[in-house]
Amino acid sequence: MTATLQSRSGTAADAVGGVLPAAVVRPVTVPDVVAVLRGGGTVVPAGGRTKLSWAAPPSSCDVLLDTTGLDRVLDHTAGDLVVIAEAGVRLADLQAQLAGSGQWLALDPPEPGATLGGVLSANASGPRRLRYGTARDLLIGVTVVLADGTVAASGGKVVKNVAGYDLGKLYTGAHGTLGVVVSTTWRLHPLPAARRVVVVDLADTAAAGPLALRLARSTLTPTAVELLAGSGEPARLVVVFESIPESVRAQARSAVELLDGGAEQDELPEGFGRRPGGADDLVLRLAFAPAALPAVLAALPAGAAVTASACTGVAYAALPAGSGAAALPGLRAAIAPYDGTAAVLAAPADLADLDQWGPVGDALPLMTQVKDRFDPARRMSPGRFVGGL
Amino acid sequence: MSLLAAPATDRTARLAEGLRRAVGAQRVLTDRAQLRTYECDGLTNFRVTPAIVVLAESREHVVATVRLCAGAGVPFVARGSGTGLSGGALPVADGVLIVLSRLRGMGPVDPDNARIVVEPGVINLWVSREAAPYDLAYAPDPSSQQICSIGGNVAENSGGAHCLKYGFTVNHVTGAEVVLPDGEVVHLGGTAAERPGYDLLGAFVGSEGTLGVATEVTLRLIRVPEAVQTMLVGFTSIEDAGGAVSDIIAAGILPAAIEMMDALAIEAAEAAVGCGYPAGAVAVLVIELDGPQVEVEAQFAQVERIVLRRHAFETRIAADAAERALMWKGRKSAFAAVGRISPAYFVQDGVIPRTRLPEVLGDIYRMADEVGLRVANVFHAGDGNLHPLVLFDNAVQGQAEDAEELAGAILDLCVATGGSITGEHGVGHEKRMKMGRQFTADDLDTMQLVRCAFDPDGIANPGKIFPTPRLCGERPGPRTGEHPFQAAGLGEVF
Ligand SMILES: Cc1cc2nc3c(=O)[nH]c(=O)nc-3n(C[C@H](O)[C@H](O)[C@H](O)COP(=O)(O)OP(=O)(O)OC[C@H]3O[C@@H](n4cnc5c(N)ncnc54)[C@H](O)[C@@H]3O)c2cc1C
């Protein structure tokens, strides 16, 4: 063991999906992480702990591996638009640092305090996924520690690179079930110089689909097209242009024309980018064929609060817990024809045995093989993933 | 293999017989002369004649072939159009080559979802052609796009000039139907952008045929941009051209493409296609911007200022699509064109951090001078993906060896700068021994865990990517009774 490794007993505040870890360790170096994993037992990695509810409760948690001590930005070569940062670096801190060079990591999930490792492992994204894609499109290298303590890297620090398998893809959205992500390398983008926003008030959410389609088929290049529809609030479509000043002005004007209305403004509206839902809600992430937005919205039970990245086929919905849980199987069946899936991001404690993920398809046996190769003893975040992996 | 295994010839004969029954005799080639057609891909200096070639025409043919191979323990190699430049589709002797170029079905364009489902033998360029009536296009545009297949693109995670802005194949594939090496069919991804579960599609794209055979691919299409502008710029020094590339990126501009050619590459292209590049240029850049009209116009003007500051001696702006096509013709024909000024050449595909461009190019020229060889450079400057073409003459004693050594040394140089041995052509057979330069043994072993999950018997395109295969051992399953962490002994354990 290294001298730097801090550990303590788990408390109620450390519980993951109601499961209390026996110990909490906070490594600050990669050798520390290796030591923890070599120590045995079941291990659940956690970063900012903002999305622990996005995966199922672990079947066992001997050690909660707190990654926030791995908090160094290792390299930022501005001219190459590449940054290498440890997994525990907070996304917001990284963005603040990069902004000094007029750059950013083009990921905008809303959870405050989220770490890079957590964003990657939960595959969290925000409205600007429309333009920049998600973690899988921006991650160019990753270093992980496997359950047996092996330290392995893939990718590199150049944007273009096809040498070897891309392990980064596997760790994106794996929720810590394949090992601990310790370092991440990202492609960066320049911060846009200007923004112009068009807000369209909608009669109802059903109006959003056709408008989103009009935008998608046009030559306009918004960075985000968000449907905001709080429960009981009027629905709005928010179209964001971020580029050079002359471009955002011209595009916003064209958008108003294309959408037959809308108000232009410079600021993002209140609530933009936030996921819906309160503590007592059942919160879902829905993914589906982009043009199926109207059908997916129609399939949601009444009273749902929704935000949708309208042109990308991703939506977040908050349902009243009780009726929501009852409606979930029907919702999943209704959106399945549109390649639709609904994953649970948060649920009240009394819904613990909810099917977090829903049907996974015919690749589940292969996923199981992958899990069993990377973590044969099933020590890493056991039970948190699809199929009980 | 056990000593009791049948000799390869008997085994091959039996397998061929089984294949004929399963897919039809006319689709199974065993005649030596016919087999020779398939002995190499675009990298012609490696040749292996396969034992059997299957010309698959349907998913069922692929499934049946793979099943029979798995049953017989015979390796198979998938082949698309055979344009690969790393020996990825190099056959295995005694193995089966599964040719997919007859699988050329294309589903209808789904304009609202901006998707199209295609079979793997479909040629890259056909997709954009099919999508054009809907103002859609398929973004990845390898220079070989008139002949290479989507299946090959998926396997290699192919790039192209416009990947600087739009990303690579992996960013434009949302789903694939894959025949696994045991003959099972799985569906990875789909129409939607994401779904619960591991991103096995992401792992499959770029796996060079080592994880299975794609029999159907769902592609994401992009909206054709409102405006496109292309500029050809001549420089009198590599440093200035490289500096201009850095300055453009530093200005926050993301062009659709920035391509560079050096004097020797220009000379070759000129001789081949008469593209009329600026006379006397030591380097040219082809810079393309696309997007909304206002944006393109403003940024184009800015790019012009930048290149002039970097002493561009000639800037030419394409007035129309025809002029644009001519500018691109010089670039896209460069590989073939080099064949005109040299009897033979090696193409490399190393990547370096963009900011190191002028320095690394200087090093490459120096290294070439030292051994008395010429290197032409044609490359994707915007993302630091070099294509040094090492020219040589087989008739000159020892020159091929020198050229190969130089090509290898260039890759070492790329790795030393923090780059990669391959940006888009893949590791294949050719560069597998270089993998150890870029990755540790643990990195490679960990990658091969993926291989073991998909292909525990190692029969899908063996001998590619990895310097040494990892033995997968028995198939693991869930184990119970592992040592539980002892909460009580915390202090001792940590
Ligand atoms: C003149 C020229 C220019 C080129 N320019 C570029 C360029 O700009 N960018 C670039 O990225 N590449 C370029 N290439 C390389 C090559 O064209 C690409 O790698 C292309 O994707 C290969 O496609 P293919 O159909 O020819 O595949 P093949 O060469 O037949 O096979 C390539 C690999 O894919 C595997 N494979 C093929 N089909 C399948 C399938 N259905 N399922 C699973 N595995 C499969 C094979 O086993 C092999 O490993 C160029 C090549 C040439 C000759």
mmCIF file of C-alpha atoms in Angstrom, chain A residues 1 5 7-9 22-23 25 36 39-42 62-63 77 79-81 123 129 134 136-137 146 150-155 157-167 169-170 172 174 177-178 187 189-190 213 216-219 221 243-244 246-247 250-251 285 287-292 312 314 339 341 343 357 360 362-363 366-367 369-374 376-379 385-386 389, chain B residues 111-113 115 134 156-157 164 168 170-171 180 185-188 190-200 202-203 207-208 210-211 223-226 249 252 292 294-295 298-299 351-355 380 383 385 417-427 435 438-439 442-443 446-447 449-454 456 465-466 472-479 482-483 485 487 490 493-494:
data_model
loop_
_atom_site.group_PDB
_atom_site.id
_atom_site.type_symbol
_atom_site.label_atom_id
_atom_site.label_comp_id
_atom_site.label_asym_id
_atom_site.label_seq_id
_atom_site.Cartn_x
_atom_site.Cartn_y
_atom_site.Cartn_z
ATOM 1 C CA MET A 1 0.000 0.000 0.000
ATOM 2 C CA LEU A 5 -4.096 6.074 0.181
ATOM 3 C CA SER A 7 -9.670 5.077 3.532
ATOM 4 C CA ARG A 8 -12.554 5.183 5.943
ATOM 5 C CA SER A 9 -15.701 3.252 6.726
ATOM 6 C CA ALA A 22 -17.990 -1.268 3.844
ATOM 7 C CA ALA A 23 -15.180 1.121 3.048
ATOM 8 C CA VAL A 25 -11.125 4.839 -0.380
ATOM 9 C CA VAL A 36 -7.243 -0.958 -4.113
ATOM 10 C CA GLY A 39 -7.031 -5.728 -2.450
ATOM 11 C CA GLY A 40 -10.010 -7.756 -3.628
ATOM 12 C CA GLY A 41 -13.714 -7.478 -2.896
ATOM 13 C CA THR A 42 -16.405 -5.777 -4.872
ATOM 14 C CA ASP A 62 -17.212 -3.704 -0.323
ATOM 15 C CA VAL A 63 -15.329 -0.635 -1.476
ATOM 16 C CA THR A 77 -1.723 21.558 -25.861
ATOM 17 C CA GLY A 79 -2.612 24.281 -30.615
ATOM 18 C CA ASP A 80 -3.590 20.641 -30.921
ATOM 19 C CA LEU A 81 -7.010 21.117 -29.289
ATOM 20 C CA ASN A 123 -22.342 8.575 -21.028
ATOM 21 C CA ARG A 129 -24.846 16.795 -28.519
ATOM 22 C CA THR A 134 -21.404 12.630 -27.185
ATOM 23 C CA ARG A 136 -17.860 8.554 -27.712
ATOM 24 C CA ASP A 137 -17.288 11.166 -30.388
ATOM 25 C CA LEU A 146 -8.902 -3.576 -14.618
ATOM 26 C CA THR A 150 -3.755 -4.268 -14.903
ATOM 27 C CA VAL A 151 -3.269 -0.717 -16.149
ATOM 28 C CA ALA A 152 -4.194 -0.437 -19.815
ATOM 29 C CA ALA A 153 -4.468 2.417 -22.286
ATOM 30 C CA SER A 154 -5.989 2.685 -25.710
ATOM 31 C CA GLY A 155 -6.257 5.460 -28.242
ATOM 32 C CA LYS A 157 -3.433 11.985 -27.899
ATOM 33 C CA VAL A 158 -4.049 12.582 -31.564
ATOM 34 C CA VAL A 159 -7.512 13.072 -32.982
ATOM 35 C CA LYS A 160 -7.058 10.570 -35.753
ATOM 36 C CA ASN A 161 -5.876 7.127 -34.744
ATOM 37 C CA VAL A 162 -7.055 3.649 -35.655
ATOM 38 C CA ALA A 163 -4.278 1.604 -34.064
ATOM 39 C CA GLY A 164 -5.802 -1.217 -32.027
ATOM 40 C CA TYR A 165 -9.249 -1.622 -30.571
ATOM 41 C CA ASP A 166 -10.873 1.493 -29.174
ATOM 42 C CA LEU A 167 -11.404 0.601 -25.531
ATOM 43 C CA LYS A 169 -15.970 3.095 -26.645
ATOM 44 C CA LEU A 170 -16.422 0.155 -24.289
ATOM 45 C CA THR A 172 -18.307 4.922 -22.388
ATOM 46 C CA ALA A 174 -20.179 1.118 -18.818
ATOM 47 C CA THR A 177 -18.529 -2.466 -14.636
ATOM 48 C CA LEU A 178 -15.371 -3.081 -16.696
ATOM 49 C CA ARG A 187 -10.602 16.351 -28.519
ATOM 50 C CA HIS A 189 -13.376 22.660 -29.763
ATOM 51 C CA PRO A 190 -12.988 26.417 -29.967
ATOM 52 C CA LEU A 213 -37.909 18.012 -38.540
ATOM 53 C CA ALA A 216 -33.135 18.977 -39.347
ATOM 54 C CA ARG A 217 -33.908 19.111 -43.049
ATOM 55 C CA SER A 218 -32.719 22.722 -43.377
ATOM 56 C CA THR A 219 -29.186 24.002 -43.905
ATOM 57 C CA THR A 221 -26.589 24.547 -38.135
ATOM 58 C CA SER A 243 -20.780 30.619 -34.053
ATOM 59 C CA ILE A 244 -19.397 33.916 -35.319
ATOM 60 C CA GLU A 246 -22.739 37.404 -38.395
ATOM 61 C CA SER A 247 -23.645 33.725 -38.683
ATOM 62 C CA ALA A 250 -28.445 35.473 -39.899
ATOM 63 C CA GLN A 251 -29.322 31.955 -38.836
ATOM 64 C CA ARG A 285 -33.673 8.734 -20.498
ATOM 65 C CA ALA A 287 -33.472 7.180 -26.956
ATOM 66 C CA PHE A 288 -35.184 6.556 -30.284
ATOM 67 C CA ALA A 289 -35.099 7.172 -34.020
ATOM 68 C CA PRO A 290 -34.963 10.986 -34.225
ATOM 69 C CA ALA A 291 -38.100 11.445 -36.314
ATOM 70 C CA ALA A 292 -40.138 9.430 -33.826
ATOM 71 C CA THR A 312 -31.108 13.768 -32.003
ATOM 72 C CA VAL A 314 -32.930 11.663 -27.056
ATOM 73 C CA ASP A 339 -35.801 1.572 -31.895
ATOM 74 C CA THR A 341 -35.410 2.413 -25.215
ATOM 75 C CA ALA A 343 -33.436 3.732 -19.079
ATOM 76 C CA TRP A 357 -32.588 -0.798 -18.334
ATOM 77 C CA VAL A 360 -31.260 -4.994 -24.428
ATOM 78 C CA ASP A 362 -29.705 -10.026 -28.958
ATOM 79 C CA ALA A 363 -26.256 -8.660 -28.075
ATOM 80 C CA LEU A 366 -21.923 -10.927 -26.180
ATOM 81 C CA MET A 367 -21.988 -8.153 -23.590
ATOM 82 C CA GLN A 369 -18.796 -12.344 -22.623
ATOM 83 C CA VAL A 370 -17.120 -8.928 -22.612
ATOM 84 C CA LYS A 371 -17.887 -8.444 -18.945
ATOM 85 C CA ASP A 372 -16.598 -11.897 -18.086
ATOM 86 C CA ARG A 373 -13.343 -11.324 -19.941
ATOM 87 C CA PHE A 374 -12.648 -7.978 -18.313
ATOM 88 C CA PRO A 376 -14.210 -12.649 -14.552
ATOM 89 C CA ALA A 377 -14.911 -12.584 -10.833
ATOM 90 C CA ARG A 378 -17.572 -9.910 -11.298
ATOM 91 C CA ARG A 379 -16.079 -7.604 -8.739
ATOM 92 C CA PHE A 385 -25.507 -2.942 -15.597
ATOM 93 C CA VAL A 386 -27.814 -4.509 -18.161
ATOM 94 C CA LEU A 389 -23.821 -7.563 -15.188
ATOM 95 C CA PRO B 111 -34.806 11.220 -44.940
ATOM 96 C CA ASP B 112 -36.550 12.106 -41.688
ATOM 97 C CA ASN B 113 -34.177 10.065 -39.570
ATOM 98 C CA ARG B 115 -30.371 7.075 -42.055
ATOM 99 C CA TYR B 134 -32.861 14.311 -50.323
ATOM 100 C CA GLU B 156 -11.014 0.086 -40.930
ATOM 101 C CA ASN B 157 -12.881 3.037 -39.400
ATOM 102 C CA LEU B 164 -11.513 17.009 -39.923
ATOM 103 C CA PHE B 168 -14.628 9.241 -39.118
ATOM 104 C CA VAL B 170 -17.322 5.435 -36.399
ATOM 105 C CA ASN B 171 -19.119 8.747 -35.999
ATOM 106 C CA LEU B 180 -19.964 -13.486 -34.975
ATOM 107 C CA VAL B 185 -26.023 -13.090 -35.719
ATOM 108 C CA VAL B 186 -26.180 -10.062 -33.421
ATOM 109 C CA HIS B 187 -27.438 -6.552 -33.852
ATOM 110 C CA LEU B 188 -25.210 -3.824 -32.488
ATOM 111 C CA GLY B 190 -29.596 0.503 -34.489
ATOM 112 C CA THR B 191 -31.325 3.615 -35.747
ATOM 113 C CA ALA B 192 -31.290 5.438 -32.421
ATOM 114 C CA ALA B 193 -28.144 7.235 -31.344
ATOM 115 C CA GLU B 194 -27.779 5.316 -28.114
ATOM 116 C CA ARG B 195 -29.191 2.483 -26.055
ATOM 117 C CA PRO B 196 -28.522 0.678 -22.788
ATOM 118 C CA GLY B 197 -25.596 -1.730 -22.780
ATOM 119 C CA TYR B 198 -21.954 -1.694 -23.803
ATOM 120 C CA ASP B 199 -21.125 0.198 -26.984
ATOM 121 C CA LEU B 200 -20.076 -2.934 -28.833
ATOM 122 C CA GLY B 202 -18.042 1.328 -31.188
ATOM 123 C CA ALA B 203 -15.661 -1.530 -30.478
ATOM 124 C CA SER B 207 -11.672 -3.883 -35.566
ATOM 125 C CA GLU B 208 -10.329 -4.823 -39.013
ATOM 126 C CA THR B 210 -11.156 -9.588 -36.364
ATOM 127 C CA LEU B 211 -14.453 -9.582 -34.467
ATOM 128 C CA ARG B 223 -27.523 17.506 -44.452
ATOM 129 C CA VAL B 224 -25.652 18.860 -47.449
ATOM 130 C CA PRO B 225 -24.376 22.278 -46.346
ATOM 131 C CA GLU B 226 -25.738 25.484 -47.799
ATOM 132 C CA ILE B 249 -7.182 26.210 -36.247
ATOM 133 C CA GLY B 252 -11.200 28.991 -34.000
ATOM 134 C CA PRO B 292 -24.193 28.485 -43.780
ATOM 135 C CA VAL B 294 -22.623 33.934 -44.184
ATOM 136 C CA GLU B 295 -20.376 31.863 -41.997
ATOM 137 C CA ALA B 298 -16.703 35.482 -43.317
ATOM 138 C CA GLN B 299 -14.376 32.661 -42.350
ATOM 139 C CA VAL B 351 -0.275 10.658 -37.239
ATOM 140 C CA ILE B 352 1.420 13.435 -35.307
ATOM 141 C CA PRO B 353 0.104 16.255 -33.168
ATOM 142 C CA ARG B 354 -0.720 18.971 -35.666
ATOM 143 C CA THR B 355 1.551 21.514 -33.996
ATOM 144 C CA HIS B 380 -4.628 15.424 -44.012
ATOM 145 C CA ASP B 383 -5.573 16.467 -38.175
ATOM 146 C CA ASN B 385 -2.412 12.508 -40.506
ATOM 147 C CA THR B 417 5.925 12.763 -31.041
ATOM 148 C CA GLY B 418 2.946 11.289 -29.230
ATOM 149 C CA GLY B 419 1.202 10.242 -32.412
ATOM 150 C CA SER B 420 0.056 7.002 -33.974
ATOM 151 C CA ILE B 421 1.282 4.430 -36.477
ATOM 152 C CA THR B 422 -2.014 4.637 -38.332
ATOM 153 C CA GLY B 423 -4.676 7.296 -38.740
ATOM 154 C CA GLU B 424 -7.008 5.539 -41.146
ATOM 155 C CA HIS B 425 -5.465 2.644 -43.033
ATOM 156 C CA GLY B 426 -5.437 0.253 -40.107
ATOM 157 C CA VAL B 427 -2.732 -1.919 -38.600
ATOM 158 C CA MET B 435 2.029 -2.019 -32.200
ATOM 159 C CA GLN B 438 2.708 2.548 -29.397
ATOM 160 C CA PHE B 439 1.236 0.294 -26.733
ATOM 161 C CA ASP B 442 -0.719 -4.844 -20.976
ATOM 162 C CA ASP B 443 -2.509 -2.458 -23.347
ATOM 163 C CA THR B 446 -6.390 -5.843 -22.609
ATOM 164 C CA MET B 447 -7.489 -5.045 -26.151
ATOM 165 C CA LEU B 449 -9.851 -9.395 -24.092
ATOM 166 C CA VAL B 450 -12.334 -7.905 -26.536
ATOM 167 C CA ARG B 451 -11.106 -10.324 -29.139
ATOM 168 C CA CYS B 452 -11.533 -13.210 -26.726
ATOM 169 C CA ALA B 453 -15.107 -12.144 -25.979
ATOM 170 C CA PHE B 454 -16.074 -12.029 -29.662
ATOM 171 C CA PRO B 456 -12.430 -17.052 -28.341
ATOM 172 C CA ILE B 465 -3.475 -6.001 -35.648
ATOM 173 C CA PHE B 466 -1.681 -7.769 -32.801
ATOM 174 C CA CYS B 472 -8.182 -16.881 -24.586
ATOM 175 C CA GLY B 473 -8.370 -19.979 -22.425
ATOM 176 C CA GLU B 474 -11.676 -21.397 -21.414
ATOM 177 C CA ARG B 475 -14.768 -19.271 -21.685
ATOM 178 C CA PRO B 476 -15.273 -17.601 -18.361
ATOM 179 C CA GLY B 477 -18.621 -17.548 -16.667
ATOM 180 C CA PRO B 478 -19.827 -15.961 -13.503
ATOM 181 C CA ARG B 479 -17.945 -17.265 -10.530
ATOM 182 C CA GLU B 482 -14.579 -14.791 -4.439
ATOM 183 C CA HIS B 483 -12.753 -13.464 -1.471
ATOM 184 C CA PHE B 485 -13.511 -7.711 1.270
ATOM 185 C CA ALA B 487 -14.476 -4.740 6.407
ATOM 186 C CA LEU B 490 -9.740 -2.448 6.827
ATOM 187 C CA VAL B 493 -5.912 -4.326 3.896
ATOM 188 C CA PHE B 494 -5.322 -0.691 3.105
#
